[in-house]
Short mmCIF file of N, CA and C (backbone and C1' of nucleotides) in Angstrom, two decimals:
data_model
loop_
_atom_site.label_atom_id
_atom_site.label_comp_id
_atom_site.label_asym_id
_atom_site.label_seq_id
_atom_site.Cartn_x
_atom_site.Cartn_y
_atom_site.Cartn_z
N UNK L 1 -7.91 -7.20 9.64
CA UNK L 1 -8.11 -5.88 10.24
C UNK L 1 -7.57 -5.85 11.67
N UNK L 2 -6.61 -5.22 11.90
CA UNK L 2 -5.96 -5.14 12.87
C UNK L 2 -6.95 -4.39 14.36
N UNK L 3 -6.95 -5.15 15.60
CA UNK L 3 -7.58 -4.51 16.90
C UNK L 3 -7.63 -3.14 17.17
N UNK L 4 -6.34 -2.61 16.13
CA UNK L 4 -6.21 -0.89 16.75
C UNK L 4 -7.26 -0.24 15.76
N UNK L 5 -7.96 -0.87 14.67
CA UNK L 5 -8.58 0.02 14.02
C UNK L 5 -10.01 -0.33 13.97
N UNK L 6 -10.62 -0.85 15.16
CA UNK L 6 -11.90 -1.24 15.43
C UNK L 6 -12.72 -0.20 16.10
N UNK L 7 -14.04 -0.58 15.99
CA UNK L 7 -14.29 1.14 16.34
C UNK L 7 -14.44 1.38 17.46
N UNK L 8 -14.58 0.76 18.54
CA UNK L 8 -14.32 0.07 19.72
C UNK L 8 -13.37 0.86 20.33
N UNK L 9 -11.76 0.73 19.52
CA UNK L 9 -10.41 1.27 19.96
C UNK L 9 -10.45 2.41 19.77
N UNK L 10 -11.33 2.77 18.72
CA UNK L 10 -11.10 3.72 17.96
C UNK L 10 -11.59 5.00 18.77
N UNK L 11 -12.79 4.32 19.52
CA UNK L 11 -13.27 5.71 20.72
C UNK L 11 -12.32 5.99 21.61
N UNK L 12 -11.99 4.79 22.08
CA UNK L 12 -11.04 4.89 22.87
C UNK L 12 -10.02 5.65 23.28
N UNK L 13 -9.41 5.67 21.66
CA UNK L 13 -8.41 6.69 21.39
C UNK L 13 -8.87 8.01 21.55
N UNK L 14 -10.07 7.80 20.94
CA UNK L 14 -10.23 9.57 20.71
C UNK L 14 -10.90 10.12 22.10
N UNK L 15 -11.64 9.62 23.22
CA UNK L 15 -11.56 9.73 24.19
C UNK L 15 -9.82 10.74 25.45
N UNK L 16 -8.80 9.34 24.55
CA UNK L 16 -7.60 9.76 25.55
C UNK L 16 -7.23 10.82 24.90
N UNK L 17 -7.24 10.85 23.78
CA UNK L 17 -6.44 12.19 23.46
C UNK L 17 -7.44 13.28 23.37
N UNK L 18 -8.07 13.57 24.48
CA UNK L 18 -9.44 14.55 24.97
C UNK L 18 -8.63 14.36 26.07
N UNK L 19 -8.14 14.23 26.86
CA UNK L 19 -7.47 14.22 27.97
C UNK L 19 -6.78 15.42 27.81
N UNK L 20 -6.57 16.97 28.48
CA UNK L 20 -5.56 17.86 28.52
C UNK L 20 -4.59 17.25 28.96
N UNK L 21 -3.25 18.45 28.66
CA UNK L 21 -2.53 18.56 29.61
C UNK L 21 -2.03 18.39 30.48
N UNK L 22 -1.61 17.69 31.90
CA UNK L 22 -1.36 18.27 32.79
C UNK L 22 -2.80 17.18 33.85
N UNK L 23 -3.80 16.62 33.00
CA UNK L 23 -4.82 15.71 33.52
C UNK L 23 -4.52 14.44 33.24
N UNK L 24 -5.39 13.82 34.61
CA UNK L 24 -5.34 12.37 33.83
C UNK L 24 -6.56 11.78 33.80
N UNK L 25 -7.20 10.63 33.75
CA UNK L 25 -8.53 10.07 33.68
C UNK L 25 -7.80 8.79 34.22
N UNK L 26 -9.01 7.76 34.66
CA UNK L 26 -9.41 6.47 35.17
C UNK L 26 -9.08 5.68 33.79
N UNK L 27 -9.32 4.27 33.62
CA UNK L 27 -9.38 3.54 32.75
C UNK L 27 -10.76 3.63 32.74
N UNK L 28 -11.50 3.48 33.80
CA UNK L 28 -13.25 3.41 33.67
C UNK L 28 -13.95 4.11 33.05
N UNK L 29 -12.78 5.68 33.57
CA UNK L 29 -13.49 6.81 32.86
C UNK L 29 -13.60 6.98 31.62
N UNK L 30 -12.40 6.76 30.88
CA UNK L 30 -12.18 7.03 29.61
C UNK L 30 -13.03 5.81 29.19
N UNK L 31 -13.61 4.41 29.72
CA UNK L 31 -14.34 3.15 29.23
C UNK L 31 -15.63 3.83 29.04
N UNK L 32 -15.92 4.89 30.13
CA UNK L 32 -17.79 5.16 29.98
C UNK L 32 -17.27 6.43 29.03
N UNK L 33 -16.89 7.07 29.05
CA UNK L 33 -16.32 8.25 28.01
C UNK L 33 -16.68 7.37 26.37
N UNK L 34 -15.97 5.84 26.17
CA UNK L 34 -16.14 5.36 25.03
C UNK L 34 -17.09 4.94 24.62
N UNK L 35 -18.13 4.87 25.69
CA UNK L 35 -19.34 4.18 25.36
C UNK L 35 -19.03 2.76 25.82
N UNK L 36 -18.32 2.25 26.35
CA UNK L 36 -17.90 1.11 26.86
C UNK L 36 -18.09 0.90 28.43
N UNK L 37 -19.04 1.11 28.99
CA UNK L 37 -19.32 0.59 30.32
C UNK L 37 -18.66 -0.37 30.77
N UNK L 38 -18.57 -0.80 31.84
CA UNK L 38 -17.91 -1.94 32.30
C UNK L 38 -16.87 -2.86 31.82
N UNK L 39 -16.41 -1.85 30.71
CA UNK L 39 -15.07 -2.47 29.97
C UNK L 39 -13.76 -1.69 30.28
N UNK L 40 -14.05 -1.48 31.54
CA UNK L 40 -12.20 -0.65 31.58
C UNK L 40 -10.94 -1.33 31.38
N UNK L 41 -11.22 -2.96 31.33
CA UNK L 41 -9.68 -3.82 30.78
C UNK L 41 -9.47 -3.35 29.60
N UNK L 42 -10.60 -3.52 28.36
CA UNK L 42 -10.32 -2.99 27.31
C UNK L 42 -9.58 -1.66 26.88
N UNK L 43 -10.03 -0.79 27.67
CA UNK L 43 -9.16 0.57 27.46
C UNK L 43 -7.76 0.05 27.55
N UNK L 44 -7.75 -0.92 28.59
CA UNK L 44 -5.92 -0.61 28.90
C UNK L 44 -5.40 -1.81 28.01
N UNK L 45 -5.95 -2.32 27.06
CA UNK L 45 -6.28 -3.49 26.34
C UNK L 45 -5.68 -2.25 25.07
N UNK L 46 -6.68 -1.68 24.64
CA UNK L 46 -6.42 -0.88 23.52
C UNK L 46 -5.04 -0.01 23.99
N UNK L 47 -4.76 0.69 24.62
CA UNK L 47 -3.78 1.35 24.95
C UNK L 47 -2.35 0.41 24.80
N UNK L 48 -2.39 -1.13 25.26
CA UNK L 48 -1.26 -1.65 24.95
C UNK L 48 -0.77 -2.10 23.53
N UNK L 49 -2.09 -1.81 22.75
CA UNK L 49 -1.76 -2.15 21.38
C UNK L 49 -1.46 -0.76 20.46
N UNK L 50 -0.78 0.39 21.23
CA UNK L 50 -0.64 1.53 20.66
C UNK L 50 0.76 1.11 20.24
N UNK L 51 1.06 2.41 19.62
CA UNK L 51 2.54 2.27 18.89
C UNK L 51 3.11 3.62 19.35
N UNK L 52 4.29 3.52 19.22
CA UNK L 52 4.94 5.00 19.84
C UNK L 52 4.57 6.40 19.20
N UNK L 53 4.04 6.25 18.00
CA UNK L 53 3.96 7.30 17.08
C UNK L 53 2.53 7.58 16.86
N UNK L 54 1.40 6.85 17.64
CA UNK L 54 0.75 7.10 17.56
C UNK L 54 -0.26 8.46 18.15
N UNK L 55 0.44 9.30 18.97
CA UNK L 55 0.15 10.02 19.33
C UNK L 55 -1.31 10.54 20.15
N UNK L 56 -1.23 9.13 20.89
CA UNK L 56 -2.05 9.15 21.69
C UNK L 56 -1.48 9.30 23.16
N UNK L 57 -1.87 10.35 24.13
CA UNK L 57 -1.51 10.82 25.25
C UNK L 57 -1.83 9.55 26.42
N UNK L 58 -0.93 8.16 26.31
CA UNK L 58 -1.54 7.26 26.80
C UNK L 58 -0.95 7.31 28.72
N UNK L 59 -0.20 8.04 28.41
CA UNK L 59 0.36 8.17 29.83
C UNK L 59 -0.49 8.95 30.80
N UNK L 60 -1.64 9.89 30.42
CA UNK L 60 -2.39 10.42 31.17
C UNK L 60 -3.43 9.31 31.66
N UNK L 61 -3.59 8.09 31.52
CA UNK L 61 -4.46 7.06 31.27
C UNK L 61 -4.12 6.17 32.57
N UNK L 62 -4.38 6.18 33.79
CA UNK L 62 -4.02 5.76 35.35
C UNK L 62 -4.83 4.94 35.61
N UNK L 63 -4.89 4.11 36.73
CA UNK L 63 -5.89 3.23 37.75
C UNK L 63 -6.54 3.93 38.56
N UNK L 64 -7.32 3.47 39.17
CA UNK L 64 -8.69 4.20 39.56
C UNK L 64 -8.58 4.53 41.20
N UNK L 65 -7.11 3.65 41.58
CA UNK L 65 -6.09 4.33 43.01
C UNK L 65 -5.46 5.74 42.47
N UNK L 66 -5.21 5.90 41.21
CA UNK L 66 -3.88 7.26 41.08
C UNK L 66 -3.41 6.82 41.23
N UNK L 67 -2.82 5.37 40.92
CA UNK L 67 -1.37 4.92 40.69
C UNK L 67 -0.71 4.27 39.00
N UNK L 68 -0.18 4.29 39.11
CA UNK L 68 0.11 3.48 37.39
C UNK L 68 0.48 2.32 37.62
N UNK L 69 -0.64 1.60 36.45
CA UNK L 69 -0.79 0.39 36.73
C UNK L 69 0.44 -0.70 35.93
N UNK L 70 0.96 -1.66 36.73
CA UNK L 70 2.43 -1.96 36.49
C UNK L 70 2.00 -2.89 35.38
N UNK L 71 2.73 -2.75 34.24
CA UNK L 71 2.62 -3.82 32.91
C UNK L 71 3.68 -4.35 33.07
N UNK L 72 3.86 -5.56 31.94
CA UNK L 72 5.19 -6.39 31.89
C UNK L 72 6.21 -5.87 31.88
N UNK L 73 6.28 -5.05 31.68
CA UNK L 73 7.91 -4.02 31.72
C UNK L 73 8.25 -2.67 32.32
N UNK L 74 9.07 -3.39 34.11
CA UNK L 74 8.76 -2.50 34.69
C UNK L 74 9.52 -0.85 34.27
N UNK L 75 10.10 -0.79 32.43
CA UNK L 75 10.47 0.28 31.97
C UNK L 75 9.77 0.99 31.96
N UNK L 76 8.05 0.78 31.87
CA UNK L 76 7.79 1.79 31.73
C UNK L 76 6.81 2.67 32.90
N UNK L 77 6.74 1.97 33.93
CA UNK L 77 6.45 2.83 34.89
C UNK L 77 7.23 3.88 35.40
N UNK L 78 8.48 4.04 35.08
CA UNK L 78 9.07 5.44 35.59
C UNK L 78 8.96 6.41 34.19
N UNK L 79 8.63 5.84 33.43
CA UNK L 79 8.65 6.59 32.16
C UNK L 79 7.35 7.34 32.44
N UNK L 80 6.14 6.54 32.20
CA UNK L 80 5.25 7.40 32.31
C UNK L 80 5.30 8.10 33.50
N UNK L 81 5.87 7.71 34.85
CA UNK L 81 5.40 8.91 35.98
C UNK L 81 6.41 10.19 35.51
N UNK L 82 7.46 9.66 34.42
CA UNK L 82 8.59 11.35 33.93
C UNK L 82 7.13 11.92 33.12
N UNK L 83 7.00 11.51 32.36
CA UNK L 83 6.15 12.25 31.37
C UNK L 83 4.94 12.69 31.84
N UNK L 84 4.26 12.17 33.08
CA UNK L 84 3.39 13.20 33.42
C UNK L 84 3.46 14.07 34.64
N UNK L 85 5.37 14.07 35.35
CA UNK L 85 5.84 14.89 36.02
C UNK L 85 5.84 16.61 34.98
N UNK L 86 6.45 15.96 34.02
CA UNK L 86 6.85 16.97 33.14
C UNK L 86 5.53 17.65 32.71
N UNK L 87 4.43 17.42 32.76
CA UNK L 87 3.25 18.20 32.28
C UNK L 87 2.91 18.83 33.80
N UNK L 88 3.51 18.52 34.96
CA UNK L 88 2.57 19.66 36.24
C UNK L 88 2.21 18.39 36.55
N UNK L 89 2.07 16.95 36.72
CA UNK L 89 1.25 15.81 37.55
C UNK L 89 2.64 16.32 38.90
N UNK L 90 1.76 16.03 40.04
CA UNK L 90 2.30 15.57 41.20
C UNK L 90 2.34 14.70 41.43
N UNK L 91 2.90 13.46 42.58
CA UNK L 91 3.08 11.96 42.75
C UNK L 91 3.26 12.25 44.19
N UNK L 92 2.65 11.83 44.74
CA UNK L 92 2.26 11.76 46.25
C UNK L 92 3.98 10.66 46.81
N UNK L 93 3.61 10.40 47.52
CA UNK L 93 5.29 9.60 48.23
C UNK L 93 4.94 8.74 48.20
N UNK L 94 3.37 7.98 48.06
CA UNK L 94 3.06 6.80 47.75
C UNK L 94 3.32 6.71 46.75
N UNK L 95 3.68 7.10 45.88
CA UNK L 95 4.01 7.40 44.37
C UNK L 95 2.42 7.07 43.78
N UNK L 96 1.68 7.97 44.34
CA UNK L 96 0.08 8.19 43.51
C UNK L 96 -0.07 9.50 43.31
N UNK L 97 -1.31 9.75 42.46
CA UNK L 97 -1.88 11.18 41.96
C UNK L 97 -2.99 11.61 42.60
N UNK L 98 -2.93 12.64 43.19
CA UNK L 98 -4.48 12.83 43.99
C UNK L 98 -5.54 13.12 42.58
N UNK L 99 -6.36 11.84 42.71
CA UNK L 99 -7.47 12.43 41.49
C UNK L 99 -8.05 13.26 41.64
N UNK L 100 -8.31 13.72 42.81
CA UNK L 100 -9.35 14.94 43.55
C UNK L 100 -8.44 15.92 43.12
N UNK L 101 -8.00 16.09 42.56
CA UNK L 101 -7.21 17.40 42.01
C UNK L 101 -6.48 17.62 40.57
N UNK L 102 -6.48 16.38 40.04
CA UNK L 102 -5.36 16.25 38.78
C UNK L 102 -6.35 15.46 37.64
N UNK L 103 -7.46 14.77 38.04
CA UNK L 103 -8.66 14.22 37.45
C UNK L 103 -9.34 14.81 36.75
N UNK L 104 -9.14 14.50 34.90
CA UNK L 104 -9.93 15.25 34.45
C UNK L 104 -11.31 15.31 34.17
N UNK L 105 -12.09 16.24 34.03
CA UNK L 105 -13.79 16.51 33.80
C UNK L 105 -13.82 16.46 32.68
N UNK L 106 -14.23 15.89 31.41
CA UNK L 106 -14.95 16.65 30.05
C UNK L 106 -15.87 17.69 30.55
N UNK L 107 -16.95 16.99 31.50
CA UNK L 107 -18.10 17.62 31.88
C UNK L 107 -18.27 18.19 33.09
N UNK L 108 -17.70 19.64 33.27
CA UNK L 108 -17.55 20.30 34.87
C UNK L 108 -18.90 20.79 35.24
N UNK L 109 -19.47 20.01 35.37
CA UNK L 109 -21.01 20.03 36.21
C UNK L 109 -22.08 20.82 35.54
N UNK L 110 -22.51 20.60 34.30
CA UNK L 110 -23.33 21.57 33.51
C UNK L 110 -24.75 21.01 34.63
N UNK L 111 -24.71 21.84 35.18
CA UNK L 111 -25.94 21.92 36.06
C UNK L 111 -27.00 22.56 35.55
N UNK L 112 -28.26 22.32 35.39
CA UNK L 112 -29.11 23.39 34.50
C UNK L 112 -29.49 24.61 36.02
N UNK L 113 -28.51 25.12 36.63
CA UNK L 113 -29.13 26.19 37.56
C UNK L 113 -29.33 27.39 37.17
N UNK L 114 -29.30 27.46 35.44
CA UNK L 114 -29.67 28.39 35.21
C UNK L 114 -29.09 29.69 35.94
N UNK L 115 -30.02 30.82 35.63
CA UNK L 115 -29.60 31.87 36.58
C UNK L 115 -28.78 31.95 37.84
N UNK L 116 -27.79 32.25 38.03
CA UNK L 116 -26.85 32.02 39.51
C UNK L 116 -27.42 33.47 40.21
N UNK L 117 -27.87 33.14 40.85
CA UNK L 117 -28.02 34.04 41.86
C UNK L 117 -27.01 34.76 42.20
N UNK L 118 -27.02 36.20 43.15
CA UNK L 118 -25.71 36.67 43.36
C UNK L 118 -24.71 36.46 42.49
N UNK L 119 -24.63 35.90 41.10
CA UNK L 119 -23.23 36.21 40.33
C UNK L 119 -22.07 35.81 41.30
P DT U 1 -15.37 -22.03 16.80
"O5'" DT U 1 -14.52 -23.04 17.72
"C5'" DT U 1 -14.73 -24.45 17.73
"C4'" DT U 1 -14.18 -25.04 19.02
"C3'" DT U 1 -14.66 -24.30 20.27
"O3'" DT U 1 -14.74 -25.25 21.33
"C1'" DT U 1 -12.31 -24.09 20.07
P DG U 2 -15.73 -25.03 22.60
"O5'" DG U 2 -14.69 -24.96 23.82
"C5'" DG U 2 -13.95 -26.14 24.14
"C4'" DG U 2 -12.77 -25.79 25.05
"C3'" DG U 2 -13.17 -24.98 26.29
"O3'" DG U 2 -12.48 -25.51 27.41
"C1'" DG U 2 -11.48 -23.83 25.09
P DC U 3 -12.70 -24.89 28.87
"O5'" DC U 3 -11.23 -24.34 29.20
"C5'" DC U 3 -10.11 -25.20 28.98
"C4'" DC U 3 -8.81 -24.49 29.38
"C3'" DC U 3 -8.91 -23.66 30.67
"O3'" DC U 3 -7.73 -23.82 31.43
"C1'" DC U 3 -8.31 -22.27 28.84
P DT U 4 -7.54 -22.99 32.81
"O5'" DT U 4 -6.61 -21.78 32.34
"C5'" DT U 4 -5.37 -22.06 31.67
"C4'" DT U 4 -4.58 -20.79 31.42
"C3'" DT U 4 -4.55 -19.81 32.61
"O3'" DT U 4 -3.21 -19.35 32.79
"C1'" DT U 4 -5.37 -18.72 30.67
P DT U 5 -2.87 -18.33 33.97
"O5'" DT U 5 -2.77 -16.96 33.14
"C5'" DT U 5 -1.87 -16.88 32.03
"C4'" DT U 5 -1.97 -15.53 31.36
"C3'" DT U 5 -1.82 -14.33 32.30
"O3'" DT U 5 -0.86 -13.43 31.76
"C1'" DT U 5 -3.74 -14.09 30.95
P DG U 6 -0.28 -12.32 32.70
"O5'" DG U 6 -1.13 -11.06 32.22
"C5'" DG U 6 -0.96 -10.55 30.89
"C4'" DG U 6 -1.90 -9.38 30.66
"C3'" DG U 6 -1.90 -8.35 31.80
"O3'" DG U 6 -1.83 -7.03 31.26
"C1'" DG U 6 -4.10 -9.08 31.35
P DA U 7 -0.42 -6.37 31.66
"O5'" DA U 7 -1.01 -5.09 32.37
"C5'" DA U 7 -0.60 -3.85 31.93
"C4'" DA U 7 -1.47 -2.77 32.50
"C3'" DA U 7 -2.98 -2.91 32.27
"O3'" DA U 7 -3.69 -2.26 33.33
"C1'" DA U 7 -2.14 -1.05 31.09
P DC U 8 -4.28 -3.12 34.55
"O5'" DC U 8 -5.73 -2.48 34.75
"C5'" DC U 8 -6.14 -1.35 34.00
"C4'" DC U 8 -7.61 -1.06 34.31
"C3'" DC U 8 -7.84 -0.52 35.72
"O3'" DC U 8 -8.82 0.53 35.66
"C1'" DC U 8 -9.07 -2.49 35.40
P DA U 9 -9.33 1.20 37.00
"O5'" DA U 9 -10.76 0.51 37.20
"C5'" DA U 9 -11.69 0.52 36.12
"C4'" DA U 9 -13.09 0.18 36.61
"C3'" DA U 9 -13.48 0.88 37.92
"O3'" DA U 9 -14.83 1.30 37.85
"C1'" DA U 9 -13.48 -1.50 38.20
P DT U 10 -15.49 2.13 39.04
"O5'" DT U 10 -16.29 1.02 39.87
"C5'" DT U 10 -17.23 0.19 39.18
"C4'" DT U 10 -17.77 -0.87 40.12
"C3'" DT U 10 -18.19 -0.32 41.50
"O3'" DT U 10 -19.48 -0.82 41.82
"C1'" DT U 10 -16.74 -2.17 41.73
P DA U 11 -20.23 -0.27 43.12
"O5'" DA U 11 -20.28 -1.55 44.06
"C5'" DA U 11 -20.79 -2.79 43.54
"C4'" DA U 11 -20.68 -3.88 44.58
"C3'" DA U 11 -21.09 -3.45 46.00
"O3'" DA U 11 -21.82 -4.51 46.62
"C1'" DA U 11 -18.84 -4.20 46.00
P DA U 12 -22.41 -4.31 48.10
"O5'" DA U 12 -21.41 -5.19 48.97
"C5'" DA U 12 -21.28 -6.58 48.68
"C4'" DA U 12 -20.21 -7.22 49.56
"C3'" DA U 12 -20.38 -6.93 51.06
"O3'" DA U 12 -20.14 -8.12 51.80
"C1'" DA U 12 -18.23 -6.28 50.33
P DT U 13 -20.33 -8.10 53.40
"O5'" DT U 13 -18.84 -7.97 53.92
"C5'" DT U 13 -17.89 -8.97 53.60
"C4'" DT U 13 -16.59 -8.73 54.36
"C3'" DT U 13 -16.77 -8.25 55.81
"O3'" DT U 13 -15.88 -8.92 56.68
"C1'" DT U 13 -15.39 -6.77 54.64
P DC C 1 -8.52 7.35 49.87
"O5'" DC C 1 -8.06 6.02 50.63
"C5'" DC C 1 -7.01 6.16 51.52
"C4'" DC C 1 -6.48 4.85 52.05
"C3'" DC C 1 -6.28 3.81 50.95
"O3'" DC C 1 -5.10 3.07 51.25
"C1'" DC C 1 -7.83 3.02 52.55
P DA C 2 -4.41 2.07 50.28
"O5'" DA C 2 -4.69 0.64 50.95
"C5'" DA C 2 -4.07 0.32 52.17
"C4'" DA C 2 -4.25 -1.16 52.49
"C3'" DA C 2 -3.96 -2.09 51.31
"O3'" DA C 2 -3.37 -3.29 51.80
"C1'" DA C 2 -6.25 -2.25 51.93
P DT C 3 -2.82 -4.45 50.85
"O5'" DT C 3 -3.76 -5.71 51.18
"C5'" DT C 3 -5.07 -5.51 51.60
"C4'" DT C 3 -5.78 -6.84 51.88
"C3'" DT C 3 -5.59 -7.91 50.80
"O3'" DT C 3 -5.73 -9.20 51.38
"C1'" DT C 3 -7.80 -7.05 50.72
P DT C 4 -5.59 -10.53 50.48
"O5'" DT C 4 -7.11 -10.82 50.06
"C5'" DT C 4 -8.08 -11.05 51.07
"C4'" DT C 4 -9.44 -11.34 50.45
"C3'" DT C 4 -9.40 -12.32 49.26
"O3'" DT C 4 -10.41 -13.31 49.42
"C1'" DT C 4 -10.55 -10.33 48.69
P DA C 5 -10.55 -14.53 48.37
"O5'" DA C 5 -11.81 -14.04 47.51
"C5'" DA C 5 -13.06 -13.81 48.15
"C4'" DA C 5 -14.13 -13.35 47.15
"C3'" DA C 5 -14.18 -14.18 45.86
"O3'" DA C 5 -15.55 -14.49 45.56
"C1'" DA C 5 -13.94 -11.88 45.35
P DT C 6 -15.85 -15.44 44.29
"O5'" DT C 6 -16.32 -14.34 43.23
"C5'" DT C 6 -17.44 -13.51 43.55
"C4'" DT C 6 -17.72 -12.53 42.42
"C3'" DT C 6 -17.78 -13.16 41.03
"O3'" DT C 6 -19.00 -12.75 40.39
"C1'" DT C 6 -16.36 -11.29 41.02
P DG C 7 -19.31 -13.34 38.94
"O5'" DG C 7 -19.10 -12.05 38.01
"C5'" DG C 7 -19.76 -10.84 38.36
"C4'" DG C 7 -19.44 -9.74 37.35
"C3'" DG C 7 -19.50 -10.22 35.89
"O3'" DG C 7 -20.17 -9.24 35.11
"C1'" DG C 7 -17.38 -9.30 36.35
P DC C 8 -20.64 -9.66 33.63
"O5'" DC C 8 -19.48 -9.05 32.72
"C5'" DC C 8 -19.20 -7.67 32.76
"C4'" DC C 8 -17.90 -7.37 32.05
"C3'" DC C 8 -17.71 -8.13 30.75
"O3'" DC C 8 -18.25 -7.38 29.67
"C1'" DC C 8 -15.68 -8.01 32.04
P DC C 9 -18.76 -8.16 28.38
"O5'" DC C 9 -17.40 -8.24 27.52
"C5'" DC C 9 -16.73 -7.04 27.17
"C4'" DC C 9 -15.36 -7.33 26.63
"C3'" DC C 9 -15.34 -8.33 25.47
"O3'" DC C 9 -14.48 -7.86 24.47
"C1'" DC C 9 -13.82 -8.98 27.11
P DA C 10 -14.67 -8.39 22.96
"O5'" DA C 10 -13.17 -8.44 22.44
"C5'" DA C 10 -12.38 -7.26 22.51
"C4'" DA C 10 -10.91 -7.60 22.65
"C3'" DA C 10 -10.38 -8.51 21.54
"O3'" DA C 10 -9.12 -8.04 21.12
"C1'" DA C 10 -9.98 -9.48 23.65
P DA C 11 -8.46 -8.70 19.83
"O5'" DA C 11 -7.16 -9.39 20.45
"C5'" DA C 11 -6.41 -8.69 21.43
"C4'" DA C 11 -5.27 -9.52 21.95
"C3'" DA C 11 -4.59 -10.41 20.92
"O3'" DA C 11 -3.21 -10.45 21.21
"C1'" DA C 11 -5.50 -11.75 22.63
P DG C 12 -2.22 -11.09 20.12
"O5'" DG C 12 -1.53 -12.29 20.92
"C5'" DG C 12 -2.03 -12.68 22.19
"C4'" DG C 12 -1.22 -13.82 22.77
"C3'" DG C 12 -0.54 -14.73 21.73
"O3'" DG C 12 0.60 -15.35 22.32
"C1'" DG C 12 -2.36 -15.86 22.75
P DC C 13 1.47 -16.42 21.41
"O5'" DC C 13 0.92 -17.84 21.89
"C5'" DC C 13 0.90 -18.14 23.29
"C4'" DC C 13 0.25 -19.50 23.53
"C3'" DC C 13 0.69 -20.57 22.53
"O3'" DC C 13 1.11 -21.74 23.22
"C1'" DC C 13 -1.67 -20.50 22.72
#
DNA sequence: TGCTTGACATAAT
DNA sequence: CATTATGCCAAGC
């Protein structure tokens, strides 16, 4: 049974491809997203055992600076910063992403405040 | 089976 | 915010 089809990976996946558009997430994030606490190697663990066709949005999937984190082949760090130029990501001149702005929420603050005052 | 490596995160300085 | 140290767990050898 191959690592990519454990169920483990398997959140994983379905975690990243919950990622919009145009967002990106942490490795951490998408780790507590999986139910995987303190396993954010694993995310990027599972992500390297993807396949091209798998159609998982792995390029929205960053370090916890907003930078992309350099793997053995430095091909594909300009790749992914094209592919998430091309969705609306910005890249700072440090060549980072302001997370404070491009970071995605599943959960945009379900606050129980109930009634909002003033609307 | 045990050691080393690796798409990381967090805490301390 | 940058560095350094530590924790984490699966894959490769």
């Amino acid at each position: 049974m191959p690592a990519e089809r454990s169920p483990a990976y398997q959140r994983i996946y379905a975690v990243v491809r919950r990622i919009p558009r145009g967002r990106v997430a942490t490795y951490g994030q998408v780790a507590a997203l999986a139910v995987l606490p303190g396993r954010a190697r694993q995310v990027g663990y599972a992500l390297h055992a993807l396949e091209d066709g798998s159609g998982v949005p792995w390029q929205r999937v960053i370090n916890h600076r907003g930078e992309i984190s350099p793997r053995a082949e430095p091909f594909y760090e300009p790749l992914q910063r094209a592919m998430l130029e091309a969705e609306g990501v910005v890249f700072d001149a440090r060549g980072r992403v302001d997370l404070g702005h491009y970071r995605w929420e599943p959960a945009p603050s379900p606050w129980p405040r109930s009634r909002a005052r003033t609307g």
